[in-house]
XYZ file of C-alpha atoms in Angstrom:
758
model
C -25.037 13.666 -14.684
C -21.567 12.170 -14.974
C -19.804 12.063 -18.296
C -19.799 8.788 -20.178
C -16.594 6.705 -20.061
C -14.326 6.862 -23.117
C -15.100 4.438 -25.953
C -11.526 4.460 -27.205
C -8.574 3.720 -24.939
C -6.577 6.950 -24.502
C -3.957 5.145 -22.398
C -2.406 4.004 -25.675
C -1.555 7.577 -26.690
C 1.961 8.979 -26.546
C 2.504 11.396 -23.657
C 3.390 15.073 -23.786
C 6.195 16.287 -21.538
C 6.823 19.656 -19.931
C 8.906 20.915 -17.004
C 8.301 19.359 -13.561
C 6.592 21.334 -10.806
C 8.338 22.611 -7.702
C 5.300 22.964 -5.454
C 2.301 20.757 -4.672
C -1.433 21.404 -4.245
C -2.720 25.006 -4.304
C -5.397 26.180 -6.731
C -4.495 23.589 -9.416
C -5.322 20.799 -6.947
C -8.777 22.255 -6.310
C -9.472 22.664 -10.008
C -8.282 19.161 -10.853
C -10.308 17.663 -7.984
C -13.517 19.299 -9.145
C -12.976 18.295 -12.769
C -12.307 14.664 -11.874
C -15.326 14.530 -9.547
C -17.590 16.145 -12.143
C -16.547 13.519 -14.698
C -17.938 10.817 -12.405
C -20.804 12.463 -10.483
C -23.503 15.121 -10.632
C -22.764 18.365 -8.724
C -25.145 17.527 -5.876
C -23.608 14.107 -5.418
C -20.111 15.633 -5.410
C -20.970 17.968 -2.544
C -22.935 15.456 -0.472
C -20.174 12.856 -0.782
C -17.010 14.901 -0.292
C -18.334 16.626 2.832
C -18.486 13.217 4.566
C -14.940 12.068 3.740
C -12.869 11.401 6.898
C -15.507 12.996 9.113
C -16.392 11.415 12.447
C -19.965 10.781 11.273
C -18.913 9.877 7.726
C -16.769 7.344 5.898
C -13.054 6.696 5.815
C -11.399 7.695 2.566
C -10.883 4.600 0.381
C -7.437 5.916 -0.565
C -4.469 6.050 1.789
C -4.162 5.201 5.481
C -2.957 8.604 6.687
C -4.567 9.372 10.079
C -7.232 11.988 10.717
C -6.550 14.929 13.046
C -8.498 15.237 16.316
C -10.536 18.060 14.800
C -11.029 17.305 11.102
C -11.213 20.169 8.650
C -14.546 20.674 6.887
C -12.773 19.424 3.740
C -10.638 16.691 5.331
C -9.503 15.133 2.071
C -6.735 15.606 -0.457
C -6.797 15.738 -4.230
C -6.080 12.042 -4.626
C -8.545 11.134 -1.897
C -11.226 13.021 -3.802
C -10.287 11.073 -6.933
C -10.643 7.784 -5.026
C -14.040 8.830 -3.706
C -15.204 9.949 -7.162
C -14.140 6.633 -8.698
C -16.168 4.713 -6.111
C -19.162 7.078 -5.914
C -19.381 7.317 -9.713
C -22.797 7.239 -11.373
C -21.462 5.035 -14.176
C -22.683 1.420 -14.058
C -21.548 -1.875 -15.556
C -24.548 -4.082 -16.249
C -24.803 -7.582 -17.741
C -25.359 -5.893 -21.117
C -21.798 -4.532 -20.952
C -20.370 -8.033 -20.566
C -22.620 -9.355 -23.332
C -21.173 -6.713 -25.656
C -17.526 -7.318 -24.715
C -15.883 -10.742 -24.947
C -13.219 -11.339 -22.317
C -10.552 -11.469 -25.022
C -11.492 -7.920 -26.027
C -11.442 -6.670 -22.432
C -7.998 -8.209 -21.955
C -6.654 -5.894 -24.669
C -7.854 -2.775 -22.838
C -5.760 -0.781 -20.387
C -6.445 -0.829 -16.681
C -7.404 2.836 -16.960
C -10.116 2.115 -19.536
C -11.499 -0.809 -17.527
C -11.693 1.272 -14.367
C -13.495 4.116 -16.136
C -16.504 1.965 -17.048
C -18.165 2.319 -13.637
C -19.433 0.295 -10.689
C -20.168 -3.408 -10.953
C -23.795 -4.290 -10.252
C -24.387 -8.010 -10.795
C -22.574 -11.263 -9.941
C -21.015 -12.556 -13.149
C -19.710 -15.995 -14.145
C -17.235 -16.842 -16.880
C -17.927 -20.528 -17.350
C -15.366 -22.999 -18.613
C -14.921 -22.538 -22.350
C -17.126 -19.428 -22.454
C -16.104 -16.239 -24.237
C -18.298 -13.853 -22.231
C -19.215 -13.323 -18.599
C -22.903 -14.043 -17.883
C -25.068 -13.154 -14.863
C -25.396 -15.620 -12.007
C -27.459 -15.547 -8.821
C -25.807 -15.109 -5.436
C -26.862 -18.540 -4.138
C -25.611 -20.197 -7.322
C -22.299 -18.368 -7.053
C -21.739 -19.398 -3.436
C -22.696 -22.991 -4.251
C -20.216 -23.039 -7.143
C -17.362 -21.751 -4.962
C -18.280 -24.150 -2.163
C -18.266 -27.101 -4.581
C -14.804 -26.179 -5.854
C -13.446 -25.766 -2.321
C -14.862 -29.041 -1.013
C -13.533 -30.878 -4.071
C -9.936 -29.903 -3.245
C -7.579 -32.520 -1.899
C -6.603 -30.088 0.856
C -7.679 -26.655 2.018
C -4.105 -25.575 1.270
C -4.968 -25.835 -2.428
C -6.911 -22.584 -2.008
C -5.523 -19.084 -1.408
C -7.446 -16.128 0.041
C -5.955 -12.777 -0.941
C -6.881 -9.460 0.706
C -6.510 -5.871 -0.399
C -6.107 -3.028 2.068
C -9.618 -1.597 1.699
C -11.298 -4.489 3.502
C -12.818 -3.414 6.827
C -11.754 -4.856 10.177
C -15.033 -6.735 10.488
C -14.840 -8.275 7.012
C -11.147 -9.118 7.410
C -11.719 -10.882 10.736
C -14.577 -12.925 9.291
C -12.529 -13.694 6.174
C -9.495 -15.038 8.029
C -11.791 -17.012 10.335
C -13.446 -18.636 7.317
C -10.075 -19.552 5.761
C -8.832 -21.064 9.015
C -12.112 -22.911 9.640
C -11.619 -24.305 6.163
C -8.124 -25.399 7.239
C -5.515 -23.093 5.695
C -3.270 -20.155 6.539
C -2.949 -19.226 2.854
C -3.838 -15.576 3.473
C -1.571 -13.491 1.219
C -2.246 -9.775 1.178
C -1.004 -6.548 -0.352
C 1.289 -5.980 2.665
C 3.465 -8.775 1.312
C 4.284 -6.566 -1.661
C 4.639 -3.252 0.175
C 5.493 -2.970 3.878
C 6.379 -6.561 4.812
C 9.999 -5.458 5.151
C 8.933 -2.857 7.719
C 7.024 -5.413 9.748
C 9.888 -7.897 9.661
C 12.503 -5.354 10.746
C 10.394 -3.659 13.418
C 9.171 -6.900 14.959
C 12.765 -8.099 15.320
C 14.154 -4.850 16.692
C 11.288 -3.277 18.665
C 8.841 -6.154 19.106
C 5.919 -4.466 17.304
C 5.715 -4.434 13.515
C 3.988 -1.047 13.320
C 4.918 2.601 13.581
C 5.364 4.077 17.044
C 4.313 7.684 16.448
C 1.077 9.656 16.302
C 0.174 12.886 14.541
C 0.828 14.677 17.832
C 4.389 13.339 17.774
C 4.959 14.757 14.302
C 3.843 18.167 15.495
C 6.351 18.007 18.386
C 9.387 16.691 16.502
C 12.630 18.651 16.142
C 13.739 16.734 13.048
C 11.720 14.665 10.574
C 13.566 12.541 8.016
C 11.376 11.467 5.082
C 13.179 8.662 3.241
C 12.005 6.799 0.155
C 8.564 8.396 0.188
C 6.588 10.808 -1.991
C 3.838 12.266 0.221
C 2.712 14.786 -2.405
C 1.283 11.996 -4.556
C 0.904 9.005 -2.260
C -0.187 10.555 1.078
C -0.987 14.210 0.331
C -2.603 14.938 3.708
C 0.800 14.245 5.247
C 1.948 17.548 3.761
C -0.433 19.400 6.090
C 1.129 17.631 9.071
C 4.644 18.446 7.835
C 3.628 22.079 7.350
C 2.337 22.241 10.923
C 5.523 20.621 12.223
C 7.633 23.051 10.210
C 5.805 26.047 11.641
C 6.398 24.654 15.128
C 10.148 24.687 14.437
C 10.892 21.234 13.017
C 13.584 20.688 10.407
C 12.735 18.366 7.511
C 15.202 16.244 5.557
C 14.127 14.518 2.330
C 16.027 11.450 1.135
C 14.952 10.434 -2.348
C 16.399 9.606 -5.783
C 13.957 12.083 -7.367
C 13.081 15.608 -6.290
C 9.399 15.555 -5.306
C 7.268 18.680 -5.642
C 5.312 18.106 -2.437
C 8.442 17.930 -0.314
C 9.881 21.045 -1.974
C 6.973 23.387 -1.287
C 3.386 22.881 -0.141
C 0.595 25.256 -1.097
C -2.085 24.263 1.375
C -5.415 24.669 -0.468
C -7.204 25.158 2.862
C -5.316 28.344 3.757
C -5.068 31.775 2.096
C -1.269 31.451 2.087
C -1.557 28.243 0.130
C -4.107 29.535 -2.351
C -2.696 32.940 -3.249
C 0.706 33.035 -1.555
C 3.906 31.131 -1.949
C 2.984 28.289 0.359
C 5.459 26.688 2.758
C 8.959 25.498 1.911
C 9.149 22.094 3.590
C 12.571 20.559 2.958
C 15.610 22.042 4.707
C 18.031 19.462 3.309
C 17.493 17.329 0.201
C 19.719 14.274 -0.118
C 19.372 12.945 -3.656
C 20.459 9.436 -2.894
C 21.172 6.691 -5.377
C 18.666 3.855 -5.534
C 19.367 1.411 -2.729
C 21.822 3.725 -0.957
C 19.778 4.338 2.199
C 21.493 1.562 4.178
C 24.881 3.124 3.476
C 23.578 6.554 4.502
C 22.260 5.442 7.882
C 25.375 3.330 8.519
C 27.506 6.428 7.919
C 25.264 8.511 10.153
C 25.491 5.935 12.927
C 29.278 5.793 12.596
C 29.458 9.569 13.011
C 27.226 9.454 16.086
C 29.342 6.730 17.680
C 32.499 8.761 17.130
C 31.021 12.030 18.444
C 31.491 12.457 22.209
C 28.170 12.714 24.041
C 26.037 11.942 20.978
C 24.763 8.565 22.231
C 22.072 8.354 24.921
C 24.091 5.989 27.102
C 21.418 5.690 29.810
C 18.702 4.663 27.339
C 20.996 2.173 25.630
C 22.077 0.602 28.913
C 18.536 0.255 30.288
C 16.513 -0.615 27.204
C 18.758 -2.094 24.506
C 20.509 -5.354 23.637
C 23.198 -6.114 21.051
C 24.959 -2.779 21.454
C 28.500 -4.142 21.722
C 28.165 -6.271 18.599
C 26.697 -3.305 16.734
C 29.421 -0.861 17.775
C 32.202 -3.328 16.990
C 31.004 -3.572 13.402
C 30.043 0.096 13.036
C 33.357 1.431 14.380
C 34.942 1.245 10.933
C 33.537 3.009 7.900
C 34.496 2.430 4.283
C 34.096 6.014 3.080
C 34.682 5.337 -0.651
C 32.108 2.511 -0.602
C 29.662 4.737 1.268
C 30.032 7.574 -1.211
C 29.681 5.195 -4.145
C 26.545 3.601 -2.682
C 24.838 6.866 -1.749
C 26.051 9.097 -4.554
C 26.191 11.904 -1.989
C 29.046 14.262 -1.208
C 30.473 13.654 2.255
C 29.663 17.249 3.183
C 25.924 16.529 2.890
C 26.187 13.524 5.204
C 28.028 15.701 7.715
C 25.323 18.370 7.382
C 22.681 15.782 8.261
C 24.849 14.710 11.192
C 24.882 18.298 12.484
C 21.093 18.495 12.225
C 20.814 15.281 14.217
C 23.115 16.568 16.960
C 21.006 19.717 17.321
C 17.748 17.724 17.610
C 16.408 15.954 20.677
C 13.252 14.486 19.115
C 13.652 12.740 15.764
C 11.172 10.828 13.592
C 12.063 8.811 10.501
C 9.260 8.304 7.979
C 9.534 5.927 5.047
C 7.513 4.054 2.464
C 8.192 1.698 -0.424
C 11.396 3.452 -1.451
C 12.953 1.623 1.499
C 10.883 -1.565 1.572
C 11.262 -2.919 -1.979
C 14.987 -3.724 -2.215
C 16.831 -6.960 -1.580
C 18.433 -5.404 1.513
C 15.261 -3.633 2.728
C 15.063 -5.360 6.095
C 18.708 -4.528 6.988
C 18.077 -0.942 5.853
C 15.109 -0.505 8.189
C 16.998 -2.220 11.004
C 19.748 0.367 10.493
C 17.139 3.133 10.730
C 16.112 1.661 14.082
C 19.786 1.585 15.162
C 19.949 5.295 14.358
C 16.902 6.110 16.479
C 18.002 3.915 19.383
C 21.408 5.581 19.606
C 19.844 8.830 20.807
C 16.864 7.336 22.640
C 14.374 8.353 19.982
C 11.901 5.548 20.607
C 9.221 5.729 23.284
C 9.168 9.448 23.947
C 6.979 12.259 22.589
C 8.017 13.673 19.245
C 10.209 10.739 18.284
C 10.003 7.265 16.772
C 9.520 5.120 13.690
C 6.905 6.091 11.104
C 6.416 3.583 8.274
C 3.680 5.255 6.233
C 1.306 2.575 5.048
C -0.531 2.644 1.745
C -4.118 1.506 1.344
C -6.700 2.492 3.905
C -6.892 -0.333 6.484
C -4.034 -2.393 5.103
C -2.632 -2.225 8.644
C -5.993 -3.137 10.160
C -6.262 -6.236 7.985
C -2.990 -7.515 9.397
C -4.140 -6.738 12.941
C -7.299 -8.773 12.243
C -5.241 -11.847 11.338
C -4.742 -11.528 7.582
C -1.294 -13.055 7.739
C 0.158 -16.277 6.382
C 2.427 -16.639 9.441
C 0.128 -15.962 12.418
C 1.515 -15.986 15.936
C 0.829 -18.879 18.261
C -0.902 -16.506 20.673
C -3.319 -15.323 17.984
C -4.180 -18.863 16.876
C -4.646 -19.987 20.469
C -7.048 -17.123 21.171
C -8.942 -17.665 17.911
C -9.262 -21.383 18.535
C -10.451 -20.880 22.110
C -13.076 -18.314 21.099
C -14.516 -20.405 18.261
C -13.824 -23.860 19.742
C -11.721 -25.336 16.957
C -8.072 -26.104 16.258
C -6.735 -23.607 13.700
C -4.115 -24.775 11.210
C -0.603 -24.148 12.496
C 1.547 -24.590 9.394
C 2.569 -21.344 7.723
C 0.694 -20.502 4.558
C 1.667 -18.793 1.305
C 2.450 -15.091 1.008
C 1.844 -13.310 -2.298
C 4.994 -14.447 -4.092
C 4.640 -18.020 -2.846
C 0.972 -18.031 -3.883
C 1.978 -17.186 -7.456
C 4.574 -19.948 -7.384
C 2.004 -22.391 -5.997
C -0.562 -21.501 -8.676
C 2.142 -21.841 -11.326
C 3.039 -25.300 -10.024
C -0.571 -26.498 -9.682
C -0.467 -26.534 -5.873
C -3.136 -23.797 -5.550
C -6.233 -24.403 -7.652
C -8.741 -21.912 -6.237
C -7.812 -18.244 -5.898
C -10.173 -15.934 -4.008
C -9.496 -12.186 -3.778
C -11.228 -9.833 -1.368
C -10.757 -6.581 -3.275
C -7.635 -5.374 -5.018
C -6.211 -6.053 -8.453
C -3.902 -8.995 -7.898
C -2.739 -9.431 -11.493
C -1.722 -5.792 -11.880
C -0.287 -5.425 -8.377
C 1.935 -8.495 -8.485
C 5.466 -8.787 -9.912
C 6.517 -10.561 -13.097
C 3.253 -9.931 -14.942
C 3.670 -12.698 -17.524
C 4.418 -15.274 -14.824
C 1.540 -14.053 -12.662
C -0.942 -14.178 -15.532
C 0.180 -17.675 -16.527
C -0.195 -18.791 -12.904
C -3.729 -17.385 -12.649
C -4.731 -19.195 -15.819
C -3.706 -22.532 -14.278
C -6.338 -22.239 -11.521
C -9.589 -24.167 -11.589
C -11.485 -21.147 -10.249
C -10.656 -17.489 -9.695
C -13.008 -15.259 -7.687
C -12.829 -11.490 -7.185
C -14.922 -9.441 -4.768
C -14.798 -5.982 -6.330
C -16.464 -2.616 -6.756
C -14.901 -1.791 -10.152
C -13.669 -3.695 -13.181
C -9.922 -4.328 -13.404
C -7.408 -6.519 -15.207
C -7.664 -9.349 -12.688
C -11.215 -9.995 -13.959
C -10.010 -10.719 -17.480
C -7.018 -12.939 -16.641
C -8.894 -15.924 -15.290
C -8.811 -19.530 -14.288
C -10.846 -22.181 -16.086
C -13.869 -20.560 -14.452
C -14.117 -17.097 -12.955
C -16.544 -15.171 -10.795
C -16.919 -11.439 -10.209
C -18.815 -10.697 -6.995
C -19.800 -7.002 -6.780
C -19.753 -5.454 -3.336
C -20.549 -2.293 -1.441
C -17.886 0.387 -1.230
C -16.937 2.729 1.608
C -19.281 5.412 0.245
C -22.353 3.129 0.134
C -25.022 2.682 2.793
C -24.765 -0.743 4.405
C -28.162 -1.921 5.608
C -28.733 -5.490 6.787
C -32.036 -7.098 7.750
C -31.400 -5.741 11.249
C -30.832 -2.172 10.076
C -27.939 0.187 9.226
C -24.440 -1.166 9.892
C -21.025 0.459 10.098
C -17.478 -0.868 9.868
C -14.139 0.126 11.359
C -10.638 0.719 10.042
C -7.145 1.197 11.491
C -4.983 3.997 10.155
C -1.221 4.098 9.620
C -0.632 5.201 13.225
C -2.714 2.578 15.017
C -5.924 4.590 15.514
C -9.176 2.630 15.055
C -12.336 4.470 14.065
C -15.707 3.873 12.446
C -16.760 4.348 8.821
C -20.335 4.840 7.570
C -21.261 5.261 3.922
C -24.284 7.346 2.973
C -24.962 6.762 -0.726
C -27.627 4.488 -2.154
C -25.818 1.353 -3.432
C -25.339 1.124 -7.216
C -27.711 -1.854 -7.356
C -30.191 -3.280 -4.833
C -28.712 -6.788 -4.999
C -25.200 -5.739 -3.914
C -23.891 -7.417 -0.756
C -21.385 -6.087 1.749
C -18.029 -7.814 2.139
C -19.182 -9.142 5.521
C -22.314 -10.631 3.973
C -20.354 -12.198 1.105
C -17.879 -13.844 3.478
C -20.618 -15.016 5.835
C -22.827 -16.515 3.131
C -19.876 -18.186 1.438
C -18.651 -19.603 4.741
C -22.042 -21.138 5.455
C -22.210 -22.637 1.962
C -18.675 -24.057 2.128
C -18.556 -25.179 5.769
C -22.117 -26.453 5.891
C -24.903 -26.224 8.471
C -22.867 -28.184 11.001
C -20.348 -25.358 11.430
C -21.204 -23.690 14.774
C -19.989 -20.200 13.808
C -23.024 -17.856 13.720
C -22.389 -16.666 10.161
C -25.976 -15.543 9.603
C -25.884 -13.404 12.737
C -22.527 -11.920 11.712
C -24.053 -10.778 8.399
C -26.984 -9.137 10.214
C -25.168 -7.495 13.118
C -21.536 -6.374 12.870
C -21.514 -5.671 16.620
C -21.396 -9.437 17.115
C -18.196 -9.647 15.075
C -16.696 -6.805 17.091
C -17.554 -8.642 20.309
C -15.562 -11.635 19.058
C -12.666 -9.433 17.942
C -12.586 -7.951 21.453
C -12.087 -11.411 22.947
C -9.413 -12.527 20.454
C -7.174 -9.533 19.677
C -5.369 -7.539 22.400
C -6.263 -3.863 22.535
C -9.846 -4.309 21.327
C -11.488 -4.835 24.690
C -14.843 -3.028 24.871
C -14.534 -2.584 21.106
C -18.157 -1.689 20.424
C -18.167 1.118 22.961
C -14.759 2.558 22.079
C -15.289 2.592 18.309
C -18.451 4.662 18.780
C -16.507 7.462 20.454
C -15.736 10.458 18.213
C -12.325 9.833 16.676
C -12.155 6.210 17.842
C -9.292 4.915 19.966
C -5.566 4.141 19.872
C -4.297 0.577 19.960
C -1.604 -0.182 22.543
C 2.009 -0.010 21.415
C 4.437 -1.189 24.078
C 7.603 0.616 22.871
C 5.701 3.885 22.564
C 3.535 3.573 25.668
C 5.980 2.213 28.233
C 9.377 1.771 26.569
C 8.938 -1.959 26.896
C 9.959 -4.167 24.005
C 8.265 -7.553 23.406
C 11.247 -8.979 21.505
C 13.115 -12.237 22.013
C 15.555 -10.431 24.341
C 12.918 -8.342 26.107
C 14.757 -5.206 24.940
C 15.148 -3.111 21.824
C 17.683 -4.858 19.640
C 20.625 -3.258 17.913
C 21.544 -5.215 14.794
C 24.562 -5.618 12.527
C 23.804 -4.787 8.888
C 26.774 -5.099 6.524
C 26.904 -2.653 3.649
C 25.536 -4.050 0.404
C 24.840 -2.399 -2.927
C 23.018 -3.589 -6.060
C 25.210 -4.936 -8.838
C 24.492 -2.934 -11.998
C 26.627 -3.837 -15.039
C 27.988 -1.069 -17.291
C 25.486 0.241 -19.793
C 22.547 -0.686 -17.550
C 20.351 1.333 -15.193
C 18.609 0.488 -11.948
C 14.894 1.031 -12.430
C 12.390 1.917 -9.715
C 8.666 1.567 -10.299
C 6.505 4.400 -9.002
C 3.053 5.980 -9.168
C 1.925 8.937 -11.225
C -0.013 11.731 -9.550
C -3.247 10.546 -11.223
C -2.947 7.123 -9.652
C -3.363 5.236 -6.397
C -1.716 1.824 -6.320
C -3.018 0.041 -9.441
C -6.021 2.350 -9.871
C -5.329 4.930 -12.574
C -7.603 7.973 -12.293
C -6.171 9.861 -15.254
C -3.230 9.995 -17.637
C -1.393 13.034 -16.258
C 1.395 13.415 -13.725
C 1.156 17.136 -13.090
C 4.057 17.303 -10.658
C 6.484 15.589 -13.066
C 5.304 17.432 -16.171
C 3.800 14.361 -17.885
C 0.485 14.765 -19.690
C -1.750 12.409 -21.633
C 0.194 9.167 -21.234
C 1.992 6.812 -18.876
C 4.619 4.973 -20.917
C 7.568 7.156 -19.977
C 10.961 6.354 -18.466
C 12.673 9.099 -16.476
C 16.462 9.124 -17.010
C 19.187 11.479 -15.821
C 20.400 13.513 -18.856
C 24.032 12.537 -18.162
C 23.128 8.835 -18.089
C 21.049 9.260 -21.239
C 23.998 10.899 -23.010
C 26.304 8.034 -22.053
C 23.742 5.560 -23.378
C 23.157 7.579 -26.551
C 19.492 8.250 -25.747
C 17.852 11.503 -26.736
C 14.960 13.164 -24.969
C 11.730 12.007 -26.613
C 13.219 8.839 -28.080
C 11.178 5.638 -27.694
C 12.828 2.614 -26.106
C 11.963 -0.858 -24.862
C 12.791 -1.559 -21.229
C 14.410 -4.975 -20.978
C 14.912 -6.512 -17.553
C 18.029 -8.511 -16.770
C 18.000 -11.230 -14.118
C 20.111 -14.257 -13.391
C 17.470 -16.669 -14.738
C 18.159 -15.425 -18.278
C 14.463 -14.820 -19.020
C 13.851 -11.760 -21.194
C 11.285 -9.482 -19.589
C 10.351 -6.645 -21.915
C 8.140 -3.563 -21.557
C 7.864 -2.037 -25.047
C 7.744 1.530 -26.281
C 8.498 3.965 -23.461
C 9.279 7.608 -24.175
C 12.628 8.708 -22.737
C 12.246 11.782 -20.539
C 15.376 13.616 -19.433
C 14.719 14.151 -15.732
C 16.763 14.972 -12.605
C 16.943 11.373 -11.357
C 19.948 10.343 -9.259
C 22.745 9.040 -11.475
C 22.585 5.365 -12.372
C 18.850 5.133 -11.803
C 15.669 5.405 -13.817
C 11.978 5.536 -12.956
C 8.756 4.433 -14.667
C 5.161 3.860 -13.644
C 3.661 0.607 -12.472
C 1.735 -1.569 -13.217
C 3.120 -1.113 -16.754
C 6.627 -2.016 -15.549
C 5.694 -4.863 -13.174
C 6.441 -7.182 -16.089
C 10.137 -6.398 -15.465
C 10.194 -7.437 -11.776
C 11.342 -11.078 -11.535
C 9.134 -13.255 -9.351
C 12.178 -14.644 -7.546
C 13.865 -11.276 -6.976
C 12.700 -10.567 -3.451
C 13.908 -8.936 -0.270
C 15.795 -11.098 2.171
C 13.614 -12.194 5.119
C 10.404 -10.406 4.021
C 10.099 -11.933 0.507
C 8.857 -8.595 -0.840
C 9.364 -8.077 -4.594
C 12.308 -5.774 -5.374
C 10.285 -3.307 -7.403
C 12.684 -0.448 -6.602
C 15.755 -2.285 -7.866
C 15.293 -3.731 -11.361
C 18.355 -3.917 -13.598
C 17.339 -2.851 -17.106
C 18.838 -2.014 -20.445
C 17.133 0.479 -22.734
C 16.861 -0.635 -26.362
C 15.622 1.721 -29.101
C 12.124 0.646 -30.090
C 12.031 -1.005 -33.494
């Protein structure tokens, strides 16, 4: 049997610090995986569950969205994927007796780690107005309560429907349909806080807001640039793909303010070389860039290409691109001192990267939130596209853009219509299929939803998965906004902080997870997901659900929709809940690329969605071509005596879910309240290693945002920067500090001062 969850909250302990690692995975990853799984499950359950992860007849990992190879390994999961599976497949249970023993005020004092360790939710629970404890409620009563609150609103726009990335394609399509039948486009999702900058930049420049490469392209590339991303912790299976590319002759460049163990050396636990040998050295060139300096780096690189005879693919540019003259006129001059100041790099390293580019015909640039969460994120990614266009590295094998998405199916949710600014074509197709007029006015994204709740303009908040309170910026402002709602509802598998920061009334609706069997009155059902590279495939759980009364996400949406929209609504919600094939038939008629959906998703490995720039070098932009853009150099303004803080994950963490209190690769053990500071910066600030400080955010609104008692860790961070884990530091991210165009919170660019803890 699984071990019992901790009674005390160990997340409050002070951490221990040792030297950082210089290699990822290997035997320690196997040992840690087995220990974490054994804490949550019996040995038989561990084996029966892990052997089905990312298999063609199994379930999609509930962790990251990294794609599966054509021929999956027998153990096609990584250490962090195994942790995600163990957390969901745990044998621990939260029953009504747990809530009777713990008032909400007590739960609100616990860490997110402690809450998550209590186990799977089993029963719908209601926190009534004025109550101190959650109490059980029946499903029909819960749906009636939500329906009454929704119908009592002055407008459907007074409700917001949030989505996390784990929601299946079928549930997401039904969810957005329900919201739009109700009359609103208020469909914020976790993409708004992560990769919205990627979508904005890529849609403008290439016409498709997704990556253009496949795993096969990675294997064929000559040069792979990994910028603002830590695959070793956030997408560990990517390391296997990089290893394969490296052995095929690819060069790898890492651009990051912190050295990351996984990009230094990878000890593949599925090979003898990785288990008992030295593994594979991945990075050929490490550029330790200052926070926010990526735009300056790619501008400099593009300037060098433009001034190198024969470096530009003139034929590709002439045939497929627009805006080239305006781009070259601005890029012809380079302010070298400003570039060096912004990047913190010696000019010789930029020239070395330039030489690698000139010797490479097929180039891929991969990135994640290190590029997307700055004020100038959209211009930065546009400049990355400029770089690729100059040498024709879009729309040919082994080359292209590779934004590496986070949560499994976060990209699929957007494809299904979870978007506050849907296209006219999507709304037209949806309205024609379901014979109604969808709302056309743009809805609220995540940041605007918080503002609307704060101002009393959103009164009902409904979340399909996720942990909105912990994931969102400006924690105090977010929590105050949630408390202003009339009703907050969370569809969840596990307990988290969003369940204890509530509106006047709150509901927790427990649901099936990826690992659970999904059986309707018609029989077994399966769902589908889209990975980070546009592949759609099926997912089938095999475990007995934690409680017989649990409903799937599809069933919850369908039953709620019927309760809220009434019997007169012609949508066949009851049939959708019984037979997911019927939803897929509707998806096939609404969303391009999903024709014959039910047949294609049943094929081993699924199918690839169309991508015009990749497939035919056609670009569905406003100009009909790939667009060069002009992106003036900008840099964050950091006053003397201050540092620029980036929030990041520990290795025992995925998004807001904390699996443990160690960060093995960074040498942190038994705690999370640490701030990583360059020793030279620490000396200038008079901070010793091991000293405790408060992190105090500085923003133009003058509001003091404080995260107390963090242990200073001398660490090889790029000068002028610091790093600390979220969600503990989300309190420091101002709600109104967002990226231009995408409105993404600037979680990688927070100006802070470090004050000794009293």
